[in-house]
PDB file of C-alpha atoms and ligand atoms in Angstrom:
ATOM      1  CA  MET K1411     -13.917  20.203   1.289  1.00 50.00           C
ATOM      2  CA  PRO K1412     -14.826  20.638   4.966  1.00 56.00           C
ATOM      3  CA  GLU K1413     -11.967  20.268   7.441  1.00 60.00           C
ATOM      4  CA  GLN K1414     -12.361  17.157   9.543  1.00 65.00           C
ATOM      5  CA  ALA K1415     -11.998  17.928  13.221  1.00 68.00           C
ATOM      6  CA  THR K1416      -9.898  15.644  15.397  1.00 69.00           C
ATOM      7  CA  SER K1417     -13.062  14.372  17.063  1.00 69.00           C
ATOM      8  CA  ASP K1418     -14.536  13.335  13.697  1.00 94.00           C
ATOM      9  CA  ILE K1419     -11.324  11.613  12.688  1.00 96.00           C
ATOM     10  CA  GLY K1420     -11.183   9.925  16.079  1.00 97.00           C
ATOM     11  CA  SER K1421     -14.707   8.579  15.860  1.00 97.00           C
ATOM     12  CA  ASN K1422     -14.237   7.589  12.210  1.00 98.00           C
ATOM     13  CA  LEU K1423     -11.085   5.689  13.181  1.00 98.00           C
ATOM     14  CA  ALA K1424     -12.931   3.965  16.013  1.00 98.00           C
ATOM     15  CA  ALA K1425     -15.668   2.889  13.592  1.00 98.00           C
ATOM     16  CA  VAL K1426     -13.127   1.558  11.079  1.00 98.00           C
ATOM     17  CA  ASP K1427     -11.276  -0.276  13.839  1.00 98.00           C
ATOM     18  CA  GLU K1428     -14.548  -1.854  14.937  1.00 98.00           C
ATOM     19  CA  GLN K1429     -15.156  -3.096  11.377  1.00 98.00           C
ATOM     20  CA  ILE K1430     -11.621  -4.467  11.177  1.00 98.00           C
ATOM     21  CA  ARG K1431     -12.058  -6.331  14.457  1.00 98.00           C
ATOM     22  CA  ALA K1432     -15.407  -7.751  13.402  1.00 98.00           C
ATOM     23  CA  ALA K1433     -14.002  -8.927  10.055  1.00 98.00           C
ATOM     24  CA  CYS K1434     -10.978 -10.497  11.771  1.00 98.00           C
ATOM     25  CA  SER K1435     -13.062 -12.344  14.319  1.00 98.00           C
ATOM     26  CA  ARG K1436     -15.425 -13.630  11.593  1.00 96.00           C
ATOM     27  CA  CYS K1437     -12.548 -15.314   9.824  1.00 95.00           C
ATOM     28  CA  GLY K1438     -10.412 -16.318  12.792  1.00 98.00           C
ATOM     29  CA  ARG K1439      -7.684 -13.728  12.342  1.00 98.00           C
ATOM     30  CA  GLU K1440      -6.017 -11.497  14.927  1.00 98.00           C
ATOM     31  CA  ARG K1441      -6.550  -7.729  14.760  1.00 98.00           C
ATOM     32  CA  GLU K1442      -2.751  -7.307  14.831  1.00 98.00           C
ATOM     33  CA  GLU K1443      -2.481  -9.085  11.475  1.00 98.00           C
ATOM     34  CA  VAL K1444      -4.030  -6.091   9.704  1.00 98.00           C
ATOM     35  CA  THR K1445      -2.273  -2.737   9.330  1.00 98.00           C
ATOM     36  CA  LEU K1446      -4.517   0.233   8.649  1.00 98.00           C
ATOM     37  CA  VAL K1447      -2.878   2.754   6.339  1.00 99.00           C
ATOM     38  CA  ALA K1448      -4.655   6.113   6.508  1.00 98.00           C
ATOM     39  CA  VAL K1449      -4.678   7.476   2.973  1.00 98.00           C
ATOM     40  CA  THR K1450      -3.944  11.194   3.148  1.00 98.00           C
ATOM     41  CA  LYS K1451      -3.824  12.202  -0.510  1.00 97.00           C
ATOM     42  CA  THR K1452      -5.459  15.615  -1.078  1.00 97.00           C
ATOM     43  CA  ARG K1453      -5.760  16.087   2.718  1.00 97.00           C
ATOM     44  CA  PRO K1454      -3.987  18.998   4.426  1.00 96.00           C
ATOM     45  CA  VAL K1455      -1.169  18.300   6.864  1.00 97.00           C
ATOM     46  CA  ALA K1456      -3.345  19.560   9.732  1.00 96.00           C
ATOM     47  CA  GLN K1457      -5.625  16.564   9.177  1.00 97.00           C
ATOM     48  CA  ILE K1458      -2.696  14.177   9.016  1.00 97.00           C
ATOM     49  CA  LEU K1459      -1.571  15.517  12.378  1.00 97.00           C
ATOM     50  CA  ASN K1460      -5.088  15.039  13.740  1.00 97.00           C
ATOM     51  CA  ALA K1461      -4.944  11.409  12.703  1.00 97.00           C
ATOM     52  CA  TYR K1462      -1.468  11.101  14.216  1.00 98.00           C
ATOM     53  CA  ALA K1463      -2.826  12.521  17.472  1.00 96.00           C
ATOM     54  CA  CYS K1464      -5.506   9.803  17.333  1.00 97.00           C
ATOM     55  CA  GLY K1465      -2.801   7.149  17.170  1.00 97.00           C
ATOM     56  CA  VAL K1466      -2.348   6.554  13.444  1.00 98.00           C
ATOM     57  CA  ARG K1467       1.243   5.662  12.539  1.00 98.00           C
ATOM     58  CA  ASP K1468       0.839   4.583   8.914  1.00 98.00           C
ATOM     59  CA  PHE K1469       0.054   7.131   6.213  1.00 98.00           C
ATOM     60  CA  GLY K1470      -0.385   6.573   2.488  1.00 98.00           C
ATOM     61  CA  GLU K1471       0.158   9.060  -0.302  1.00 98.00           C
ATOM     62  CA  ASN K1472      -0.421   8.252  -3.950  1.00 97.00           C
ATOM     63  CA  ARG K1473       1.709  10.937  -5.606  1.00 98.00           C
ATOM     64  CA  VAL K1474       5.443  11.290  -5.089  1.00 98.00           C
ATOM     65  CA  GLU K1475       5.321  15.092  -5.446  1.00 98.00           C
ATOM     66  CA  GLU K1476       2.592  15.427  -2.849  1.00 98.00           C
ATOM     67  CA  ALA K1477       4.469  13.248  -0.357  1.00 98.00           C
ATOM     68  CA  GLU K1478       7.635  15.243  -1.007  1.00 98.00           C
ATOM     69  CA  GLU K1479       5.759  18.458  -0.261  1.00 98.00           C
ATOM     70  CA  LYS K1480       3.858  17.283   2.815  1.00 98.00           C
ATOM     71  CA  ARG K1481       6.432  15.216   4.703  1.00 96.00           C
ATOM     72  CA  PRO K1482       8.684  18.110   5.757  1.00 96.00           C
ATOM     73  CA  ILE K1483       5.634  20.191   6.747  1.00 97.00           C
ATOM     74  CA  PHE K1484       4.380  17.274   8.824  1.00 98.00           C
ATOM     75  CA  ASP K1485       7.758  16.979  10.542  1.00 96.00           C
ATOM     76  CA  GLU K1486       7.890  20.709  11.236  1.00 97.00           C
ATOM     77  CA  GLU K1487       4.302  21.192  12.384  1.00 96.00           C
ATOM     78  CA  GLY K1488       4.427  17.891  14.211  1.00 95.00           C
ATOM     79  CA  ALA K1489       7.238  19.027  16.495  1.00 93.00           C
ATOM     80  CA  GLY K1490       4.620  19.837  19.148  1.00 89.00           C
ATOM     81  CA  HIS K1491       3.285  16.292  18.860  1.00 90.00           C
ATOM     82  CA  HIS K1492       6.830  14.905  19.232  1.00 93.00           C
ATOM     83  CA  VAL K1493       6.545  13.141  15.895  1.00 95.00           C
ATOM     84  CA  ALA K1494      10.316  12.804  15.669  1.00 95.00           C
ATOM     85  CA  ALA K1495      10.343  10.583  18.760  1.00 96.00           C
ATOM     86  CA  ASP K1496       7.646   8.306  17.352  1.00 97.00           C
ATOM     87  CA  PRO K1497       7.697   8.793  13.587  1.00 97.00           C
ATOM     88  CA  PRO K1498       4.965   7.369  11.379  1.00 98.00           C
ATOM     89  CA  ARG K1499       5.637   5.124   8.399  1.00 98.00           C
ATOM     90  CA  TRP K1500       4.969   6.647   4.980  1.00 98.00           C
ATOM     91  CA  HIS K1501       3.513   4.385   2.326  1.00 98.00           C
ATOM     92  CA  MET K1502       3.714   5.197  -1.372  1.00 98.00           C
ATOM     93  CA  ILE K1503       0.564   3.612  -2.757  1.00 98.00           C
ATOM     94  CA  GLY K1504       0.164   5.248  -6.175  1.00 97.00           C
ATOM     95  CA  HIS K1505       1.854   4.865  -9.516  1.00 96.00           C
ATOM     96  CA  VAL K1506       5.510   5.939  -9.465  1.00 97.00           C
ATOM     97  CA  GLN K1507       7.017   7.122 -12.718  1.00 95.00           C
ATOM     98  CA  SER K1508      10.528   5.785 -13.200  1.00 94.00           C
ATOM     99  CA  ARG K1509      11.924   9.311 -13.406  1.00 95.00           C
ATOM    100  CA  LYS K1510      10.516   9.983  -9.901  1.00 97.00           C
ATOM    101  CA  ALA K1511      12.219   6.933  -8.419  1.00 98.00           C
ATOM    102  CA  ALA K1512      14.865   8.861  -6.468  1.00 98.00           C
ATOM    103  CA  THR K1513      12.251  11.023  -4.770  1.00 98.00           C
ATOM    104  CA  ALA K1514      10.057   8.005  -4.118  1.00 98.00           C
ATOM    105  CA  VAL K1515      12.957   6.372  -2.259  1.00 98.00           C
ATOM    106  CA  ALA K1516      13.535   9.542  -0.244  1.00 98.00           C
ATOM    107  CA  VAL K1517       9.921   9.927   0.899  1.00 98.00           C
ATOM    108  CA  SER K1518       8.787   6.315   1.380  1.00 98.00           C
ATOM    109  CA  ASP K1519       9.181   3.651   4.033  1.00 98.00           C
ATOM    110  CA  LEU K1520       7.289   1.108   1.925  1.00 98.00           C
ATOM    111  CA  VAL K1521       6.496   1.404  -1.779  1.00 98.00           C
ATOM    112  CA  HIS K1522       3.340  -0.611  -2.555  1.00 98.00           C
ATOM    113  CA  SER K1523       3.209   0.106  -6.247  1.00 98.00           C
ATOM    114  CA  VAL K1524       6.199  -1.499  -7.935  1.00 98.00           C
ATOM    115  CA  GLY K1525       4.576  -2.555 -11.192  1.00 97.00           C
ATOM    116  CA  SER K1526       7.511  -2.931 -13.557  1.00 97.00           C
ATOM    117  CA  MET K1527      11.071  -4.196 -13.487  1.00 97.00           C
ATOM    118  CA  ARG K1528      12.190  -0.865 -14.902  1.00 97.00           C
ATOM    119  CA  LEU K1529      10.909   0.883 -11.779  1.00 98.00           C
ATOM    120  CA  ALA K1530      12.316  -1.849  -9.515  1.00 98.00           C
ATOM    121  CA  ARG K1531      15.802  -1.399 -10.987  1.00 98.00           C
ATOM    122  CA  ARG K1532      15.692   2.346 -10.475  1.00 98.00           C
ATOM    123  CA  LEU K1533      14.420   2.095  -6.910  1.00 98.00           C
ATOM    124  CA  ASP K1534      17.177  -0.423  -6.171  1.00 98.00           C
ATOM    125  CA  ARG K1535      19.769   1.940  -7.613  1.00 98.00           C
ATOM    126  CA  PHE K1536      18.627   4.997  -5.644  1.00 98.00           C
ATOM    127  CA  ALA K1537      18.130   3.034  -2.438  1.00 98.00           C
ATOM    128  CA  GLY K1538      21.727   1.867  -2.928  1.00 98.00           C
ATOM    129  CA  GLU K1539      22.893   5.457  -3.276  1.00 98.00           C
ATOM    130  CA  GLU K1540      21.182   6.227   0.029  1.00 97.00           C
ATOM    131  CA  GLN K1541      22.687   3.066   1.536  1.00 97.00           C
ATOM    132  CA  ARG K1542      19.234   1.824   2.421  1.00 97.00           C
ATOM    133  CA  ILE K1543      17.206  -1.277   1.897  1.00 98.00           C
ATOM    134  CA  LEU K1544      13.797  -0.218   0.634  1.00 98.00           C
ATOM    135  CA  PRO K1545      10.855  -2.505   1.442  1.00 98.00           C
ATOM    136  CA  VAL K1546       8.524  -2.873  -1.538  1.00 98.00           C
ATOM    137  CA  LEU K1547       5.394  -4.664  -2.673  1.00 98.00           C
ATOM    138  CA  LEU K1548       4.793  -5.745  -6.245  1.00 98.00           C
ATOM    139  CA  GLU K1549       1.608  -4.346  -7.751  1.00 98.00           C
ATOM    140  CA  LEU K1550      -0.333  -6.926  -9.695  1.00 98.00           C
ATOM    141  CA  ASN K1551      -3.132  -6.331 -12.142  1.00 96.00           C
ATOM    142  CA  VAL K1552      -5.253  -9.367 -11.365  1.00 93.00           C
ATOM    143  CA  SER K1553      -8.545  -7.976 -12.672  1.00 90.00           C
ATOM    144  CA  GLY K1554      -7.177  -7.623 -16.201  1.00 88.00           C
ATOM    145  CA  GLU K1555      -8.594  -4.106 -16.570  1.00 87.00           C
ATOM    146  CA  GLU K1556      -6.671  -2.245 -19.261  1.00 84.00           C
ATOM    147  CA  SER K1557      -6.578   0.935 -17.217  1.00 80.00           C
ATOM    148  CA  LYS K1558      -4.718  -0.649 -14.321  1.00 84.00           C
ATOM    149  CA  TYR K1559      -1.011  -0.423 -13.642  1.00 92.00           C
ATOM    150  CA  GLY K1560       0.951  -3.351 -12.342  1.00 96.00           C
ATOM    151  CA  PHE K1561       2.363  -6.614 -13.586  1.00 97.00           C
ATOM    152  CA  PRO K1562      -0.296  -8.432 -15.625  1.00 95.00           C
ATOM    153  CA  ALA K1563      -1.405 -11.481 -13.627  1.00 94.00           C
ATOM    154  CA  ALA K1564      -5.023 -12.088 -14.591  1.00 92.00           C
ATOM    155  CA  ASP K1565      -4.440 -15.612 -15.940  1.00 93.00           C
ATOM    156  CA  ASP K1566      -1.897 -18.395 -15.598  1.00 93.00           C
ATOM    157  CA  GLN K1567      -0.128 -17.463 -18.819  1.00 95.00           C
ATOM    158  CA  ALA K1568       0.476 -13.918 -17.577  1.00 95.00           C
ATOM    159  CA  LEU K1569       1.495 -15.247 -14.190  1.00 95.00           C
ATOM    160  CA  LYS K1570       4.152 -17.465 -15.719  1.00 95.00           C
ATOM    161  CA  VAL K1571       5.663 -14.505 -17.562  1.00 96.00           C
ATOM    162  CA  PHE K1572       5.573 -12.523 -14.302  1.00 96.00           C
ATOM    163  CA  VAL K1573       7.338 -15.221 -12.294  1.00 96.00           C
ATOM    164  CA  ASP K1574      10.139 -15.430 -14.866  1.00 96.00           C
ATOM    165  CA  GLU K1575      10.403 -11.673 -15.120  1.00 96.00           C
ATOM    166  CA  ILE K1576      10.839 -11.035 -11.403  1.00 97.00           C
ATOM    167  CA  GLU K1577      13.601 -13.617 -10.820  1.00 94.00           C
ATOM    168  CA  GLU K1578      16.015 -10.718 -11.116  1.00 95.00           C
ATOM    169  CA  LEU K1579      14.594  -9.090  -7.965  1.00 97.00           C
ATOM    170  CA  GLN K1580      16.343 -11.705  -5.918  1.00 96.00           C
ATOM    171  CA  GLU K1581      19.682 -10.141  -6.853  1.00 96.00           C
ATOM    172  CA  MET K1582      18.698  -6.569  -6.019  1.00 98.00           C
ATOM    173  CA  GLU K1583      20.519  -5.854  -2.799  1.00 98.00           C
ATOM    174  CA  HIS K1584      18.701  -2.661  -1.919  1.00 98.00           C
ATOM    175  CA  LEU K1585      15.107  -3.821  -2.363  1.00 98.00           C
ATOM    176  CA  ALA K1586      13.323  -6.101   0.086  1.00 98.00           C
ATOM    177  CA  VAL K1587      10.229  -7.644  -1.503  1.00 98.00           C
ATOM    178  CA  ARG K1588       7.615  -8.088   1.208  1.00 98.00           C
ATOM    179  CA  GLY K1589       4.534  -9.098  -0.754  1.00 98.00           C
ATOM    180  CA  LEU K1590       1.872  -8.006  -3.204  1.00 98.00           C
ATOM    181  CA  MET K1591      -0.559  -5.157  -3.756  1.00 98.00           C
ATOM    182  CA  THR K1592      -3.582  -4.809  -5.978  1.00 97.00           C
ATOM    183  CA  MET K1593      -6.239  -2.282  -6.858  1.00 95.00           C
ATOM    184  CA  ALA K1594      -9.655  -3.893  -7.142  1.00 92.00           C
ATOM    185  CA  PRO K1595     -12.081  -2.571  -9.730  1.00 89.00           C
ATOM    186  CA  ILE K1596     -14.400   0.164  -8.495  1.00 87.00           C
ATOM    187  CA  VAL K1597     -17.720  -1.649  -8.282  1.00 87.00           C
ATOM    188  CA  PRO K1598     -21.060  -0.891  -6.618  1.00 87.00           C
ATOM    189  CA  ASP K1599     -20.925  -3.991  -4.422  1.00 93.00           C
ATOM    190  CA  ALA K1600     -17.759  -5.063  -2.567  1.00 92.00           C
ATOM    191  CA  GLU K1601     -18.692  -8.711  -3.117  1.00 94.00           C
ATOM    192  CA  ILE K1602     -17.889  -8.220  -6.791  1.00 93.00           C
ATOM    193  CA  ALA K1603     -14.312  -7.365  -5.800  1.00 94.00           C
ATOM    194  CA  ARG K1604     -13.913 -10.517  -3.697  1.00 96.00           C
ATOM    195  CA  PRO K1605     -12.563 -12.761  -6.496  1.00 96.00           C
ATOM    196  CA  VAL K1606      -9.854 -10.174  -7.201  1.00 96.00           C
ATOM    197  CA  PHE K1607      -8.694 -10.246  -3.578  1.00 97.00           C
ATOM    198  CA  ARG K1608      -8.885 -14.036  -3.494  1.00 97.00           C
ATOM    199  CA  ARG K1609      -6.850 -14.254  -6.656  1.00 96.00           C
ATOM    200  CA  LEU K1610      -4.109 -12.065  -5.162  1.00 97.00           C
ATOM    201  CA  ARG K1611      -3.899 -14.341  -2.142  1.00 98.00           C
ATOM    202  CA  GLU K1612      -3.741 -17.442  -4.343  1.00 97.00           C
ATOM    203  CA  VAL K1613      -0.987 -15.887  -6.435  1.00 97.00           C
ATOM    204  CA  ARG K1614       0.865 -15.087  -3.215  1.00 97.00           C
ATOM    205  CA  ASP K1615       0.557 -18.686  -2.042  1.00 97.00           C
ATOM    206  CA  ARG K1616       2.034 -19.917  -5.310  1.00 96.00           C
ATOM    207  CA  LEU K1617       4.902 -17.426  -5.155  1.00 97.00           C
ATOM    208  CA  ARG K1618       5.746 -18.681  -1.696  1.00 96.00           C
ATOM    209  CA  GLU K1619       6.360 -22.108  -3.190  1.00 95.00           C
ATOM    210  CA  ARG K1620       8.017 -21.008  -6.408  1.00 95.00           C
ATOM    211  CA  LEU K1621      10.131 -18.105  -5.118  1.00 96.00           C
ATOM    212  CA  PRO K1622      11.048 -18.813  -1.513  1.00 96.00           C
ATOM    213  CA  TRP K1623      13.643 -15.999  -1.422  1.00 96.00           C
ATOM    214  CA  SER K1624      10.818 -13.794  -0.068  1.00 96.00           C
ATOM    215  CA  ASP K1625       8.195 -14.815   2.463  1.00 95.00           C
ATOM    216  CA  TRP K1626       5.592 -12.798   0.522  1.00 98.00           C
ATOM    217  CA  SER K1627       3.920 -12.020   3.821  1.00 97.00           C
ATOM    218  CA  GLU K1628       2.156  -8.759   2.956  1.00 98.00           C
ATOM    219  CA  LEU K1629      -1.060  -8.429   0.963  1.00 98.00           C
ATOM    220  CA  SER K1630      -2.032  -4.783   0.450  1.00 98.00           C
ATOM    221  CA  MET K1631      -5.635  -4.762  -0.718  1.00 98.00           C
ATOM    222  CA  GLY K1632      -8.928  -3.111   0.188  1.00 97.00           C
ATOM    223  CA  MET K1633     -10.027   0.519   0.412  1.00 97.00           C
ATOM    224  CA  THR K1634     -12.970   2.356   2.022  1.00 97.00           C
ATOM    225  CA  ASP K1635     -15.677   0.489   0.106  1.00 96.00           C
ATOM    226  CA  ASP K1636     -14.253  -3.002   0.252  1.00 97.00           C
ATOM    227  CA  TYR K1637     -11.684  -3.359   3.060  1.00 98.00           C
ATOM    228  CA  VAL K1638     -13.910  -5.716   5.063  1.00 98.00           C
ATOM    229  CA  VAL K1639     -14.072  -8.165   2.158  1.00 98.00           C
ATOM    230  CA  ALA K1640     -10.322  -7.744   1.603  1.00 98.00           C
ATOM    231  CA  ILE K1641      -9.630  -8.688   5.230  1.00 98.00           C
ATOM    232  CA  GLU K1642     -11.822 -11.762   4.868  1.00 98.00           C
ATOM    233  CA  GLU K1643      -9.660 -12.733   1.884  1.00 98.00           C
ATOM    234  CA  GLY K1644      -6.383 -12.258   3.748  1.00 98.00           C
ATOM    235  CA  ALA K1645      -5.374  -8.594   3.490  1.00 98.00           C
ATOM    236  CA  THR K1646      -2.532  -7.667   5.852  1.00 98.00           C
ATOM    237  CA  ILE K1647      -2.542  -3.985   4.837  1.00 98.00           C
ATOM    238  CA  ILE K1648      -5.672  -2.004   4.016  1.00 98.00           C
ATOM    239  CA  ARG K1649      -5.559   1.485   2.516  1.00 98.00           C
ATOM    240  CA  VAL K1650      -8.415   3.642   3.755  1.00 98.00           C
ATOM    241  CA  GLY K1651      -9.018   7.323   2.995  1.00 98.00           C
ATOM    242  CA  ARG K1652     -12.648   8.467   2.925  1.00 97.00           C
ATOM    243  CA  ALA K1653     -13.847   6.350   5.840  1.00 97.00           C
ATOM    244  CA  ILE K1654     -11.316   8.199   8.026  1.00 98.00           C
ATOM    245  CA  PHE K1655     -11.107  11.697   6.559  1.00 97.00           C
ATOM    246  CA  GLY K1656     -14.578  12.079   5.066  1.00 96.00           C
ATOM    247  CA  PRO K1657     -15.831  12.389   1.484  1.00 93.00           C
ATOM    248  CA  ALA K1658     -13.405  13.425  -1.239  1.00 89.00           C
ATOM    249  CA  ASP K1659     -13.583  13.849  -4.961  1.00 80.00           C
ATOM    250  CA  TYR K1660     -10.330  12.325  -6.092  1.00 82.00           C
TER     251      TYR K1660
HETATM  252  C1  LIG T2211      -7.067   6.848  -2.764  1.00 65.23           C
HETATM  253  C2  LIG T2211      -6.518   5.487  -2.636  1.00 65.23           C
HETATM  254  C3  LIG T2211      -6.964   4.613  -1.623  1.00 65.23           C
HETATM  255  C4  LIG T2211      -8.025   4.992  -0.599  1.00 65.23           C
HETATM  256  O1  LIG T2211      -9.254   5.213  -1.191  1.00 65.23           O
HETATM  257  P1  LIG T2211     -10.572   5.455  -0.279  1.00 65.23           P
HETATM  258  O2  LIG T2211     -11.655   5.015  -1.184  1.00 65.23           O
HETATM  259  O3  LIG T2211     -10.600   6.907   0.035  1.00 65.23           O
HETATM  260  O4  LIG T2211     -10.449   4.612   0.921  1.00 65.23           O
HETATM  261  C5  LIG T2211      -6.375   3.368  -1.540  1.00 65.23           C
HETATM  262  N1  LIG T2211      -5.423   2.962  -2.383  1.00 65.23           N
HETATM  263  C6  LIG T2211      -4.968   3.762  -3.375  1.00 65.23           C
HETATM  264  C7  LIG T2211      -3.891   3.264  -4.272  1.00 65.23           C
HETATM  265  C8  LIG T2211      -5.497   5.039  -3.528  1.00 65.23           C
HETATM  266  O5  LIG T2211      -5.029   5.825  -4.508  1.00 65.23           O
END
């Protein structure tokens, strides 16, 4: 994989930002409502630092082990960039096995991918041991694809089960539920993903009424091929890798 120079990353970021602004203005939203998470999985720390130098302060990794390996290197090599004075936020966006929960707590500022109560309980426990409150999103499988992780929520029956199941989250003192995340199906045309994004927003709106103990403000949805559509459907966090760092074969 070719190394992306800072200048490439800078111009890629400018192009993505332009798209975000255009999408926001088309649907009457403010640019500030959308957080761009630069997805750094498989990318070397040098590239993460390049993105940091270009102003990025939100990074997403999808594997706990990889985040655990790269974070200390980033902190060390980033000393020259004064990263300690202005630290980025690290987002865990991929599936977290329950047995990796302690590490996930240690390396994450926001876990997007809480897809089971078993994982939620373990994150709550380890966050408690660290005397922290860990912000999390609940991952929903709204497309109904068998291969997807997350709480099943493709139809109203599944949604009812989900709502009952997550009541317990309200009592977890060391988790702060901020909203929802979904992975749209990989499709040739982003328009095909639109109903999935819309569904996540509709589910969020219902949760706001049914479970007012959270404001459910965050909607993490949209990647390189479909983030514009996701913003049009209400995304507050988009997770973008290839459009910033160049092609990858993950
Ligand atoms: C890799 C990944 C992304 C980013 O994918 P791109 O197509 O490179 O933008 C977003 N979300 C998750 C969960 C990922 O694993």
